[in-house]
Short mmCIF file of C-alpha atoms and ligand atoms in Angstrom, two decimals:
data_model
loop_
_atom_site.label_atom_id
_atom_site.label_comp_id
_atom_site.label_asym_id
_atom_site.label_seq_id
_atom_site.Cartn_x
_atom_site.Cartn_y
_atom_site.Cartn_z
CA MET A 1 -106.31 46.39 -55.29
CA ARG A 2 -109.28 44.65 -55.92
CA ILE A 3 -108.68 41.44 -57.94
CA THR A 4 -110.31 38.36 -59.18
CA VAL A 5 -108.82 35.48 -60.97
CA MET A 6 -111.51 33.13 -62.89
CA GLY A 7 -109.61 29.21 -62.65
CA THR A 8 -109.07 27.85 -59.19
CA GLY A 9 -106.46 25.18 -60.77
CA TYR A 10 -102.71 25.13 -60.05
CA VAL A 11 -102.23 28.47 -61.87
CA GLY A 12 -105.16 30.44 -60.54
CA LEU A 13 -105.04 28.98 -57.27
CA VAL A 14 -101.11 29.93 -56.58
CA THR A 15 -101.76 33.93 -58.60
CA GLY A 16 -104.36 34.29 -55.81
CA VAL A 17 -103.22 33.09 -52.82
CA CYS A 18 -99.86 35.32 -53.93
CA LEU A 19 -101.35 38.24 -55.00
CA ALA A 20 -103.53 38.12 -51.47
CA GLU A 21 -100.06 37.29 -49.59
CA LEU A 22 -98.94 40.74 -51.23
CA GLY A 23 -101.47 42.92 -49.59
CA ASN A 24 -104.12 42.68 -52.59
CA ASP A 25 -108.15 41.99 -51.95
CA VAL A 26 -108.60 38.72 -53.96
CA VAL A 27 -111.28 36.37 -55.04
CA CYS A 28 -110.53 33.47 -56.25
CA TYR A 29 -113.99 31.99 -58.10
CA ASP A 30 -114.24 28.43 -60.27
CA ILE A 31 -116.92 26.65 -62.16
CA ASP A 32 -116.52 23.78 -59.77
CA ALA A 33 -118.72 24.80 -57.26
CA GLU A 34 -117.64 21.30 -55.07
CA LYS A 35 -113.96 22.50 -55.73
CA ILE A 36 -114.38 25.83 -54.20
CA ARG A 37 -116.70 24.14 -51.33
CA HIS A 38 -113.62 22.23 -50.91
CA ILE A 39 -111.26 24.80 -50.39
CA ASN A 40 -113.68 26.60 -48.09
CA ALA A 41 -113.77 23.81 -45.94
CA GLY A 42 -110.00 23.81 -45.35
CA HIS A 43 -108.98 21.70 -48.08
CA CYS A 44 -106.14 22.50 -50.65
CA PRO A 45 -106.92 21.01 -53.88
CA ILE A 46 -103.35 20.65 -55.32
CA TYR A 47 -99.84 19.71 -53.27
CA GLU A 48 -97.50 22.35 -53.48
CA PRO A 49 -95.06 23.01 -50.56
CA GLY A 50 -95.92 26.02 -48.95
CA LEU A 51 -99.53 26.45 -50.65
CA ASP A 52 -101.24 25.39 -47.45
CA ASP A 53 -99.99 27.88 -45.17
CA MET A 54 -100.38 30.82 -47.55
CA VAL A 55 -104.14 30.01 -47.83
CA VAL A 56 -104.84 29.52 -44.31
CA ARG A 57 -103.42 32.70 -43.26
CA ASN A 58 -104.34 35.13 -46.00
CA ARG A 59 -108.21 33.49 -45.58
CA GLY A 60 -107.60 34.33 -41.80
CA LEU A 61 -106.95 38.03 -42.70
CA GLY A 62 -109.60 38.17 -44.84
CA ARG A 63 -108.01 39.41 -48.10
CA LEU A 64 -108.21 35.48 -49.66
CA LYS A 65 -112.40 34.50 -50.60
CA PHE A 66 -112.89 31.36 -52.83
CA SER A 67 -116.54 31.86 -54.38
CA ALA A 68 -118.86 29.95 -57.21
CA ASP A 69 -120.59 33.12 -57.52
CA VAL A 70 -119.64 34.48 -60.73
CA ALA A 71 -121.61 37.37 -61.20
CA ASP A 72 -119.70 38.36 -57.77
CA SER A 73 -116.52 37.13 -58.74
CA VAL A 74 -116.85 39.22 -62.13
CA GLN A 75 -118.01 42.42 -60.49
CA HIS A 76 -115.24 42.27 -56.93
CA GLY A 77 -112.08 43.23 -59.10
CA ASP A 78 -110.90 45.72 -60.64
CA ILE A 79 -107.93 43.32 -62.36
CA ILE A 80 -109.32 40.19 -63.49
CA PHE A 81 -107.14 37.00 -64.33
CA ILE A 82 -108.36 34.10 -66.54
CA ALA A 83 -106.45 31.04 -65.30
CA VAL A 84 -108.41 28.38 -66.51
CA GLY A 85 -107.22 25.34 -67.88
CA THR A 86 -106.68 24.79 -72.68
CA PRO A 87 -106.10 21.57 -72.84
CA SER A 88 -104.95 19.93 -76.28
CA ASP A 89 -108.89 19.62 -78.48
CA ALA A 90 -108.68 15.72 -80.48
CA GLN A 91 -106.38 17.13 -83.45
CA GLY A 92 -103.89 18.68 -80.52
CA ARG A 93 -105.13 22.57 -80.74
CA ALA A 94 -105.39 24.41 -77.54
CA GLU A 95 -109.39 24.28 -76.55
CA LEU A 96 -109.96 27.71 -75.63
CA SER A 97 -113.83 27.17 -74.65
CA TYR A 98 -113.25 27.62 -71.28
CA VAL A 99 -111.08 31.02 -72.16
CA LEU A 100 -113.77 32.05 -74.31
CA SER A 101 -117.03 31.09 -71.67
CA VAL A 102 -114.90 33.18 -68.79
CA ALA A 103 -115.06 35.99 -71.29
CA ARG A 104 -118.38 35.43 -71.94
CA ASN A 105 -119.08 36.06 -68.41
CA ILE A 106 -117.27 38.96 -67.67
CA GLY A 107 -119.03 41.05 -70.99
CA GLN A 108 -121.84 39.91 -69.42
CA TRP A 109 -121.43 40.34 -65.68
CA MET A 110 -118.96 43.92 -65.47
CA ARG A 111 -120.38 46.72 -63.69
CA SER A 112 -117.01 49.33 -63.77
CA PRO A 113 -114.57 49.15 -66.16
CA LYS A 114 -111.88 46.02 -65.55
CA VAL A 115 -107.98 44.80 -67.06
CA ILE A 116 -108.65 41.20 -68.14
CA VAL A 117 -105.53 38.97 -67.82
CA ASP A 118 -105.01 36.23 -69.76
CA LYS A 119 -102.55 34.23 -67.60
CA SER A 120 -103.66 30.91 -69.14
CA THR A 121 -101.79 29.86 -71.72
CA VAL A 122 -103.45 30.84 -75.43
CA PRO A 123 -102.44 30.65 -78.97
CA VAL A 124 -101.76 33.79 -81.01
CA GLY A 125 -104.17 36.43 -81.38
CA THR A 126 -106.80 34.88 -78.39
CA ALA A 127 -106.73 38.12 -76.34
CA GLU A 128 -108.18 39.63 -79.55
CA LYS A 129 -110.68 37.04 -79.27
CA VAL A 130 -111.64 37.97 -75.97
CA GLU A 131 -111.92 41.37 -76.30
CA ALA A 132 -114.26 40.75 -79.09
CA LEU A 133 -116.37 38.39 -77.15
CA ILE A 134 -116.43 40.69 -74.19
CA ALA A 135 -117.60 43.69 -76.62
CA GLN A 136 -120.66 41.41 -78.24
CA GLU A 137 -121.41 40.89 -74.53
CA LEU A 138 -122.04 44.72 -73.42
CA GLU A 139 -123.67 45.36 -76.97
CA ARG A 140 -125.47 42.36 -76.30
CA ARG A 141 -126.18 44.50 -72.76
CA GLY A 142 -126.45 47.76 -74.85
CA LEU A 143 -123.90 48.74 -73.20
CA THR A 144 -121.20 49.68 -75.91
CA SER A 145 -120.64 48.80 -79.26
CA THR A 146 -116.57 48.88 -79.88
CA ALA A 147 -114.41 46.88 -78.02
CA GLY A 148 -112.49 49.45 -75.23
CA GLN A 149 -114.77 52.31 -75.89
CA GLN A 150 -116.09 53.84 -72.33
CA ALA A 151 -119.92 53.59 -72.96
CA HIS A 152 -121.26 53.99 -69.12
CA ASP A 153 -118.41 53.69 -67.38
CA LEU A 154 -117.32 50.54 -68.77
CA SER A 155 -113.96 50.88 -70.45
CA TYR A 156 -112.07 47.81 -70.61
CA CYS A 157 -108.78 46.12 -71.98
CA VAL A 158 -107.47 43.04 -72.51
CA VAL A 159 -103.37 42.01 -71.59
CA SER A 160 -101.32 39.35 -71.54
CA ASN A 161 -99.34 38.37 -68.87
CA PRO A 162 -98.19 34.74 -69.53
CA GLU A 163 -97.49 32.66 -66.48
CA PHE A 164 -94.27 31.00 -66.24
CA LEU A 165 -94.15 29.16 -62.60
CA LYS A 166 -93.29 25.49 -62.53
CA GLU A 167 -94.92 22.89 -60.26
CA GLY A 168 -93.34 22.08 -57.22
CA ALA A 169 -91.53 25.06 -57.09
CA ALA A 170 -94.61 27.66 -57.98
CA ILE A 171 -94.13 29.91 -54.72
CA ALA A 172 -91.50 31.14 -55.23
CA ASP A 173 -91.64 30.98 -59.14
CA PHE A 174 -94.74 33.74 -58.38
CA MET A 175 -92.89 35.69 -55.62
CA ARG A 176 -89.50 35.99 -57.16
CA PRO A 177 -90.31 35.71 -61.27
CA ASP A 178 -87.31 35.70 -63.73
CA ARG A 179 -89.32 37.87 -66.08
CA ILE A 180 -92.77 39.05 -65.85
CA VAL A 181 -93.91 39.58 -69.73
CA LEU A 182 -96.82 42.05 -70.19
CA GLY A 183 -98.63 41.95 -73.56
CA VAL A 184 -100.12 45.42 -74.17
CA ASP A 185 -101.90 46.71 -77.27
CA PRO A 186 -102.88 50.20 -78.19
CA GLY A 187 -106.26 51.14 -77.01
CA PRO A 188 -108.15 53.51 -75.60
CA TYR A 189 -108.08 51.70 -71.90
CA ALA A 190 -104.11 50.40 -72.75
CA ALA A 191 -102.14 53.09 -70.42
CA GLN A 192 -104.17 52.93 -67.57
CA ALA A 193 -104.04 48.51 -67.61
CA GLN A 194 -100.77 48.83 -68.86
CA GLU A 195 -100.49 51.17 -65.50
CA MET A 196 -102.39 49.20 -62.87
CA MET A 197 -100.67 46.22 -63.81
CA GLN A 198 -96.83 47.22 -63.07
CA ARG A 199 -98.34 48.78 -59.50
CA LEU A 200 -99.87 45.34 -59.10
CA TYR A 201 -96.55 43.31 -60.24
CA ALA A 202 -94.02 46.61 -58.70
CA PRO A 203 -93.55 44.19 -55.15
CA LEU A 204 -91.70 41.56 -57.72
CA ASN A 205 -89.76 44.07 -59.26
CA ARG A 206 -88.40 45.72 -56.58
CA HIS A 207 -84.81 44.39 -56.68
CA HIS A 208 -84.48 44.99 -60.76
CA GLN A 209 -87.13 45.18 -63.03
CA ARG A 210 -88.05 42.50 -64.63
CA THR A 211 -91.54 43.39 -66.82
CA TYR A 212 -91.17 43.13 -70.56
CA VAL A 213 -93.49 44.79 -72.03
CA MET A 214 -94.68 43.84 -76.04
CA GLY A 215 -97.63 43.75 -77.68
CA ARG A 216 -99.85 40.97 -76.72
CA ARG A 217 -99.55 38.14 -79.90
CA ALA A 218 -95.53 38.67 -79.40
CA ALA A 219 -96.57 37.36 -75.22
CA GLU A 220 -98.62 34.74 -76.50
CA PHE A 221 -96.04 33.41 -78.48
CA THR A 222 -93.62 33.71 -76.11
CA LYS A 223 -95.62 31.30 -73.56
CA TYR A 224 -94.99 28.49 -76.27
CA ALA A 225 -91.60 29.82 -77.69
CA ALA A 226 -90.46 28.99 -74.06
CA ASN A 227 -91.78 25.68 -72.95
CA ALA A 228 -90.82 24.68 -76.39
CA MET A 229 -87.28 25.45 -76.01
CA LEU A 230 -87.37 23.55 -73.33
CA ALA A 231 -88.86 20.57 -74.60
CA THR A 232 -86.35 20.46 -77.23
CA ARG A 233 -83.66 20.45 -74.91
CA ILE A 234 -84.95 17.71 -73.09
CA SER A 235 -85.19 15.68 -76.43
CA PHE A 236 -82.38 16.69 -77.85
CA MET A 237 -80.14 15.58 -74.46
CA ASN A 238 -82.76 11.60 -74.93
CA ASP A 239 -82.02 11.35 -78.69
CA LEU A 240 -78.02 11.91 -77.61
CA ALA A 241 -78.60 10.01 -74.43
CA ASN A 242 -79.77 6.49 -76.73
CA LEU A 243 -77.22 7.45 -79.13
CA ALA A 244 -74.03 7.64 -76.35
CA GLU A 245 -75.14 3.74 -75.14
CA ARG A 246 -74.48 2.79 -78.57
CA LEU A 247 -71.13 4.39 -78.62
CA ASP A 248 -70.00 3.15 -75.00
CA VAL A 249 -70.26 6.81 -74.13
CA ASP A 250 -71.78 8.33 -70.48
CA ILE A 251 -74.49 10.85 -71.48
CA GLU A 252 -73.83 12.81 -67.22
CA GLN A 253 -70.24 13.22 -68.53
CA VAL A 254 -71.32 14.86 -72.06
CA ARG A 255 -74.13 16.99 -69.85
CA THR A 256 -71.20 18.71 -67.57
CA GLY A 257 -69.23 18.79 -70.59
CA ILE A 258 -71.58 20.92 -72.53
CA GLY A 259 -73.42 22.70 -70.12
CA SER A 260 -70.50 24.30 -68.96
CA ASP A 261 -70.42 26.63 -71.44
CA PRO A 262 -72.78 29.94 -70.48
CA ARG A 263 -74.06 29.80 -73.83
CA ILE A 264 -75.76 26.33 -73.53
CA GLY A 265 -75.81 26.34 -69.19
CA PHE A 266 -77.02 23.26 -67.25
CA SER A 267 -80.86 23.60 -67.23
CA PHE A 268 -82.86 20.70 -68.50
CA LEU A 269 -80.24 18.66 -70.37
CA TYR A 270 -80.92 15.34 -68.41
CA ALA A 271 -81.64 12.76 -69.82
CA GLY A 272 -85.06 10.65 -68.81
CA THR A 273 -88.09 9.06 -69.45
CA GLY A 274 -89.22 12.41 -71.34
CA TYR A 275 -91.16 14.96 -70.44
CA GLY A 276 -94.84 15.04 -69.09
CA GLY A 277 -96.84 17.35 -67.10
CA SER A 278 -100.01 19.72 -68.40
CA CYS A 279 -97.98 22.11 -70.22
CA PHE A 280 -95.11 20.55 -71.94
CA PRO A 281 -96.58 17.79 -74.55
CA LYS A 282 -100.78 19.89 -74.78
CA ASP A 283 -97.94 23.33 -75.56
CA VAL A 284 -95.58 21.88 -77.96
CA GLN A 285 -98.54 19.77 -79.71
CA ALA A 286 -100.73 23.49 -79.72
CA LEU A 287 -97.37 25.41 -81.20
CA GLN A 288 -97.03 23.01 -84.05
CA ASN A 289 -100.89 23.76 -84.80
CA MET A 290 -100.17 27.21 -84.94
CA GLY A 291 -97.48 26.51 -87.58
CA ILE A 292 -99.34 24.09 -89.83
CA ASP A 293 -102.29 26.58 -89.29
CA ALA A 294 -99.95 29.46 -90.66
CA GLY A 295 -98.61 27.73 -93.72
CA TYR A 296 -95.12 27.16 -91.87
CA PRO A 297 -95.61 23.29 -90.18
CA LEU A 298 -92.25 23.36 -87.50
CA ARG A 299 -90.48 20.98 -88.22
CA LEU A 300 -88.49 20.73 -85.42
CA LEU A 301 -90.86 20.51 -83.07
CA SER A 302 -92.38 17.45 -85.02
CA ALA A 303 -89.28 15.55 -84.03
CA VAL A 304 -88.77 16.84 -80.24
CA GLU A 305 -92.54 15.34 -79.74
CA ASP A 306 -91.69 11.59 -81.98
CA ILE A 307 -88.26 11.61 -79.66
CA ASN A 308 -90.53 12.18 -76.54
CA GLN A 309 -92.63 9.64 -77.09
CA LEU A 310 -90.42 6.75 -77.84
CA GLN A 311 -88.21 8.26 -74.63
CA LYS A 312 -91.76 7.59 -72.26
CA LEU A 313 -91.43 3.55 -72.77
CA ARG A 314 -87.18 3.42 -73.06
CA LEU A 315 -87.33 2.08 -69.70
CA VAL A 316 -89.45 -0.76 -71.48
CA ASP A 317 -87.15 -1.31 -74.11
CA LYS A 318 -84.58 -2.21 -71.52
CA LEU A 319 -87.14 -4.30 -69.77
CA THR A 320 -88.08 -6.26 -72.68
CA ALA A 321 -84.15 -7.05 -73.76
CA LEU A 322 -84.04 -8.81 -70.58
CA TYR A 323 -87.31 -10.54 -69.22
CA GLY A 324 -88.92 -10.93 -73.10
CA GLU A 325 -91.46 -8.70 -74.76
CA GLU A 326 -94.78 -11.03 -72.54
CA LEU A 327 -94.48 -10.45 -68.79
CA LYS A 328 -96.82 -12.27 -67.50
CA GLY A 329 -95.76 -13.69 -64.42
CA LEU A 330 -93.65 -10.82 -62.98
CA THR A 331 -93.76 -7.45 -61.02
CA PHE A 332 -92.24 -5.12 -61.71
CA ALA A 333 -92.38 -1.91 -58.35
CA LEU A 334 -92.58 1.32 -59.43
CA TRP A 335 -90.83 4.62 -57.80
CA GLY A 336 -92.54 7.55 -58.53
CA LEU A 337 -95.67 8.54 -60.46
CA SER A 338 -95.89 12.19 -60.72
CA PHE A 339 -94.72 13.61 -63.64
CA LYS A 340 -91.79 15.34 -61.65
CA PRO A 341 -91.29 15.96 -57.95
CA ASN A 342 -92.56 18.07 -55.80
CA THR A 343 -96.24 17.89 -57.35
CA ASP A 344 -99.22 15.17 -56.98
CA ASP A 345 -99.81 16.24 -60.73
CA VAL A 346 -99.99 13.13 -63.07
CA ARG A 347 -101.01 14.77 -66.53
CA GLU A 348 -99.44 13.17 -69.21
CA ALA A 349 -97.00 11.54 -66.88
CA PRO A 350 -94.69 9.07 -68.15
CA SER A 351 -95.22 6.33 -65.34
CA LEU A 352 -98.95 6.16 -66.67
CA LEU A 353 -97.59 4.62 -69.45
CA LEU A 354 -95.04 2.58 -68.30
CA VAL A 355 -98.17 0.90 -66.00
CA GLN A 356 -100.29 0.81 -69.19
CA GLU A 357 -96.89 -1.10 -71.40
CA LEU A 358 -96.41 -2.78 -68.28
CA THR A 359 -99.73 -4.39 -67.72
CA ARG A 360 -100.70 -4.89 -71.33
CA ARG A 361 -97.72 -7.42 -71.84
CA GLY A 362 -99.32 -9.19 -68.59
CA ALA A 363 -97.15 -7.74 -65.63
CA ARG A 364 -98.08 -6.49 -62.16
CA VAL A 365 -97.00 -2.85 -61.14
CA ARG A 366 -96.32 -2.44 -57.34
CA ALA A 367 -96.13 1.56 -57.12
CA TYR A 368 -95.09 4.06 -54.32
CA ASP A 369 -94.80 7.89 -54.82
CA PRO A 370 -94.80 10.50 -51.54
CA VAL A 371 -97.64 11.88 -52.51
CA ALA A 372 -99.43 11.48 -56.37
CA GLY A 373 -100.40 8.08 -55.29
CA GLN A 374 -104.26 9.02 -54.93
CA ALA A 375 -104.38 10.87 -58.08
CA ALA A 376 -102.18 8.26 -60.26
CA CYS A 377 -104.79 5.43 -59.25
CA GLU A 378 -107.92 7.65 -59.93
CA ALA A 379 -106.22 8.22 -63.36
CA LEU A 380 -104.84 4.25 -63.98
CA ARG A 381 -108.68 3.18 -63.27
CA ASN A 382 -109.70 4.63 -65.68
CA ASP A 383 -106.82 4.12 -68.31
CA LEU A 384 -106.92 0.73 -67.63
CA GLY A 385 -109.99 -0.23 -66.92
CA SER A 386 -111.46 -1.62 -63.51
CA ASP A 387 -110.57 -5.14 -64.31
CA VAL A 388 -106.57 -4.57 -64.88
CA PHE A 389 -106.32 -1.68 -62.73
CA ASN A 390 -107.71 -4.28 -59.46
CA GLN A 391 -105.97 -7.31 -60.54
CA GLN A 392 -102.63 -5.70 -62.20
CA PHE A 393 -102.19 -2.24 -60.24
CA THR A 394 -100.90 -1.98 -56.38
CA LEU A 395 -100.22 1.27 -54.62
CA VAL A 396 -98.23 0.88 -51.90
CA GLU A 397 -97.78 3.26 -48.76
CA GLU A 398 -94.12 2.41 -48.20
CA PRO A 399 -91.24 2.19 -50.78
CA TYR A 400 -89.33 -0.62 -49.30
CA GLN A 401 -92.93 -3.10 -49.79
CA THR A 402 -93.11 -1.36 -52.61
CA LEU A 403 -90.37 -3.89 -53.61
CA GLN A 404 -91.90 -7.00 -52.18
CA ASP A 405 -92.04 -10.04 -54.83
CA CYS A 406 -90.71 -7.94 -57.25
CA VAL A 407 -88.11 -8.77 -59.73
CA ALA A 408 -86.80 -5.55 -60.34
CA LEU A 409 -87.72 -1.50 -59.77
CA LEU A 410 -88.40 0.87 -62.36
CA ILE A 411 -87.83 4.79 -61.25
CA ALA A 412 -89.91 7.41 -63.22
CA THR A 413 -89.75 10.51 -60.78
CA GLU A 414 -86.67 11.94 -59.09
CA TRP A 415 -87.92 12.56 -55.34
CA GLN A 416 -85.30 13.50 -53.25
CA ALA A 417 -86.78 10.97 -50.83
CA PHE A 418 -85.42 8.66 -53.57
CA ARG A 419 -81.54 9.85 -53.80
CA THR A 420 -80.02 7.63 -51.27
CA PRO A 421 -81.76 4.60 -50.40
CA ASP A 422 -80.92 1.72 -48.65
CA PHE A 423 -79.32 -0.46 -51.51
CA GLU A 424 -78.72 -3.66 -48.93
CA ARG A 425 -82.09 -3.17 -47.53
CA MET A 426 -83.37 -3.07 -51.70
CA LYS A 427 -80.70 -5.83 -52.86
CA GLY A 428 -82.60 -8.36 -50.10
CA LEU A 429 -86.15 -7.67 -51.42
CA LEU A 430 -85.47 -7.91 -55.31
CA ARG A 431 -85.34 -11.15 -56.67
CA ASP A 432 -83.03 -9.96 -59.85
CA GLN A 433 -81.89 -7.36 -57.80
CA ARG A 434 -81.97 -5.14 -60.82
CA ILE A 435 -82.77 -1.37 -60.86
CA PHE A 436 -84.69 0.82 -64.55
CA ASP A 437 -83.36 3.99 -63.25
CA GLY A 438 -85.57 6.81 -65.99
CA ARG A 439 -84.14 9.38 -63.81
CA ASN A 440 -80.73 8.72 -63.62
CA MET A 441 -80.10 9.34 -59.99
CA TYR A 442 -77.37 6.60 -58.53
CA GLU A 443 -73.84 6.06 -60.33
CA PRO A 444 -73.39 3.40 -62.57
CA GLU A 445 -69.96 2.85 -60.17
CA LEU A 446 -71.58 2.51 -57.03
CA MET A 447 -74.29 0.50 -58.41
CA LYS A 448 -72.21 -1.87 -59.61
CA GLN A 449 -70.51 -1.94 -56.19
CA GLN A 450 -73.40 -2.51 -54.86
CA GLY A 451 -73.97 -5.91 -56.59
CA LEU A 452 -76.93 -3.74 -58.25
CA ASP A 453 -77.57 -4.87 -62.14
CA TYR A 454 -78.54 -0.90 -62.73
CA HIS A 455 -79.84 0.50 -66.15
CA GLY A 456 -79.82 4.31 -66.63
CA ILE A 457 -80.53 5.62 -69.20
CA GLY A 458 -77.75 6.91 -71.86
CA ARG A 459 -75.38 5.59 -68.66
CA ILE A 460 -73.36 2.40 -68.87
CA ALA A 461 -72.87 0.89 -72.17
CA ARG A 462 -74.56 -2.33 -72.03
CA VAL A 463 -75.71 -4.49 -74.98
CA LEU A 464 -78.95 -2.66 -75.69
CA PRO A 465 -82.23 -3.15 -77.33
CA GLU A 466 -82.41 -1.25 -80.77
CA PRO A 467 -85.53 1.55 -79.86
CA LYS A 468 -88.44 0.35 -81.36
CA LEU A 469 -88.36 3.35 -84.35
CA GLN A 470 -90.87 4.46 -85.84
CA ALA A 471 -88.85 6.59 -87.27
CA ASP A 472 -89.52 8.10 -90.81
CA GLN A 473 -88.02 5.12 -92.44
CA THR A 474 -88.64 7.35 -96.17
CA ALA A 475 -86.19 9.43 -94.43
CA VAL A 476 -83.66 7.33 -93.36
CA GLU A 477 -83.18 5.18 -96.66
CA ARG A 478 -83.21 8.56 -98.27
CA LEU A 479 -80.12 9.63 -95.94
CA VAL A 480 -78.56 6.06 -96.68
CA ARG A 481 -79.18 6.78 -100.27
CA ALA A 482 -77.47 10.09 -99.79
N1 NAD B 501 -99.81 24.67 -64.35
C1 NAD B 501 -99.14 24.43 -64.65
O1 NAD B 501 -97.71 24.04 -64.12
C2 NAD B 501 -99.02 25.91 -65.57
C3 NAD B 501 -97.85 26.95 -65.47
C4 NAD B 501 -98.13 28.00 -66.46
C5 NAD B 501 -99.08 27.96 -67.09
N2 NAD B 501 -100.39 27.10 -67.55
C6 NAD B 501 -100.88 27.15 -67.96
O2 NAD B 501 -102.30 27.89 -66.78
C7 NAD B 501 -103.56 27.78 -67.52
C8 NAD B 501 -104.57 27.01 -66.55
O3 NAD B 501 -103.76 25.62 -66.21
P1 NAD B 501 -103.63 25.10 -64.65
O4 NAD B 501 -102.72 23.89 -64.65
O5 NAD B 501 -103.60 26.17 -63.23
O6 NAD B 501 -105.00 24.19 -64.85
P2 NAD B 501 -106.42 22.88 -63.94
O7 NAD B 501 -106.83 22.42 -64.70
O8 NAD B 501 -105.49 23.13 -63.20
O9 NAD B 501 -107.38 24.26 -63.28
C9 NAD B 501 -108.32 25.02 -64.23
C10 NAD B 501 -109.56 25.45 -63.58
O10 NAD B 501 -110.36 26.08 -64.26
C11 NAD B 501 -111.87 26.08 -63.87
N3 NAD B 501 -112.90 26.19 -65.20
C12 NAD B 501 -113.04 25.97 -66.15
N4 NAD B 501 -113.68 26.69 -66.67
C13 NAD B 501 -114.15 27.36 -65.92
C14 NAD B 501 -115.04 28.87 -66.21
N5 NAD B 501 -115.60 28.87 -67.19
N6 NAD B 501 -114.66 29.43 -65.43
C15 NAD B 501 -114.22 29.33 -63.96
N7 NAD B 501 -113.55 28.33 -63.76
C16 NAD B 501 -113.48 26.86 -64.44
C17 NAD B 501 -111.82 24.51 -63.68
O11 NAD B 501 -112.25 23.86 -62.88
C18 NAD B 501 -110.24 24.12 -62.79
O12 NAD B 501 -110.57 24.42 -61.85
C19 NAD B 501 -103.19 26.54 -68.69
O13 NAD B 501 -103.57 27.28 -69.97
C20 NAD B 501 -101.83 25.80 -68.27
O14 NAD B 501 -101.40 25.80 -69.98
C21 NAD B 501 -99.98 26.38 -66.27
#
């Protein structure tokens, strides 16, 4: 089938490459002409295991092209995916301008029937907005007046098909999805659109049917509900981990104890330094705002977000309890900059907040990440300002060299490469032989045997600092009074 993907970012590139791999004729378009030039020159713009090879193979076979020409790109696909970003706006609502601009482009340039697929994560009701904008453009061109109605063979249908891939495992997730959510509403071209989408995804449904067809609003809502649920599990465990520390309980034992219940399961139950990335933080906020706008604020999600904000600085709480609030004259090593392993994505990564907080308190940071170093440097230069960045932050190319002249090591990303390090060597390099492990990578008992002073999250019964809770004090007082 002829496919166009509008937006060649993380989701767009993976979608385009995987659909080409399945034999489709794919054009990936991006408004960023430099990015397209870069890809056409043979460089993959993101780190994702296996992606480079697939790009090369499918370009070689002539079924994957990258273009910065909007008219050609829109005209190419019978199915057009919208896969542009939907970042948070200043109020935490999903910024829809990129999606709507693509909708306008489609209405402006389409010359044949199209199935338009919202793959970006978009608030409930966006498919209707996209449809209306296309109708408006077609009307402006004098071609049609009612959304979806046939005129000059320009039928179209907007469907919702949110993406559930995980960065770091994106290709496997796309090729072997747990589910494919397809939102279709009744309309003149809807039956054809649904049939085309099912044909497109048929190779992914061979083992068993994974496609769930529902209304467009339900499909849009499903994506936010899934991310909010996962974020809730993480904050729930982090909240319990902080309590576990005070009750002399090992949260890892609790995790296995509850995860073994099939109603609960083991996934997303790890305590740590909080969630980050390009999706959970913005999607939780966007869903909260959908609730507010609809007159039903989601109280649970407010707590999920508050807990996560506190948790991102939990390692700093632990560290200042030992070194004091002022950290001038101290250098800390940091392993891991990406928001999770197997990606170079540092958007909303807890590591960035850690570096900001440590440098604000006067410390220097020496950091290492297997792939995200450059992306982190760009973000930090911006966040810290050039002076602080140059004077207080150093990116190191090798994990053990990072520990040179440092008092302690902080871990912010659970890269496999950090799982079984040479603890003897670490001990020889770290002045205080101390590890603050934000991802609970090591066993406290083993650390004790190694002679390392180990601080995990919810892992050991130590005298810990009170977290700097900025929780609703009146709610706490109400509880105390009750
Ligand atoms: N990254 C993930 O893991 C993930 C997973 C599931 C869903 N999503 C959702 O998918 C969407 C895209 O996310 P992403 O991480 O791929 O974003 P991204 O920032 O990596 O990529 C977006 C791309 O869109 C391009 N773009 C912006 N405006 C454009 C326009 N008018 N026309 C064409 N291209 C345009 C940008 O130049 C950029 O290359 C978001 O809604 C996100 O929430 C992301």
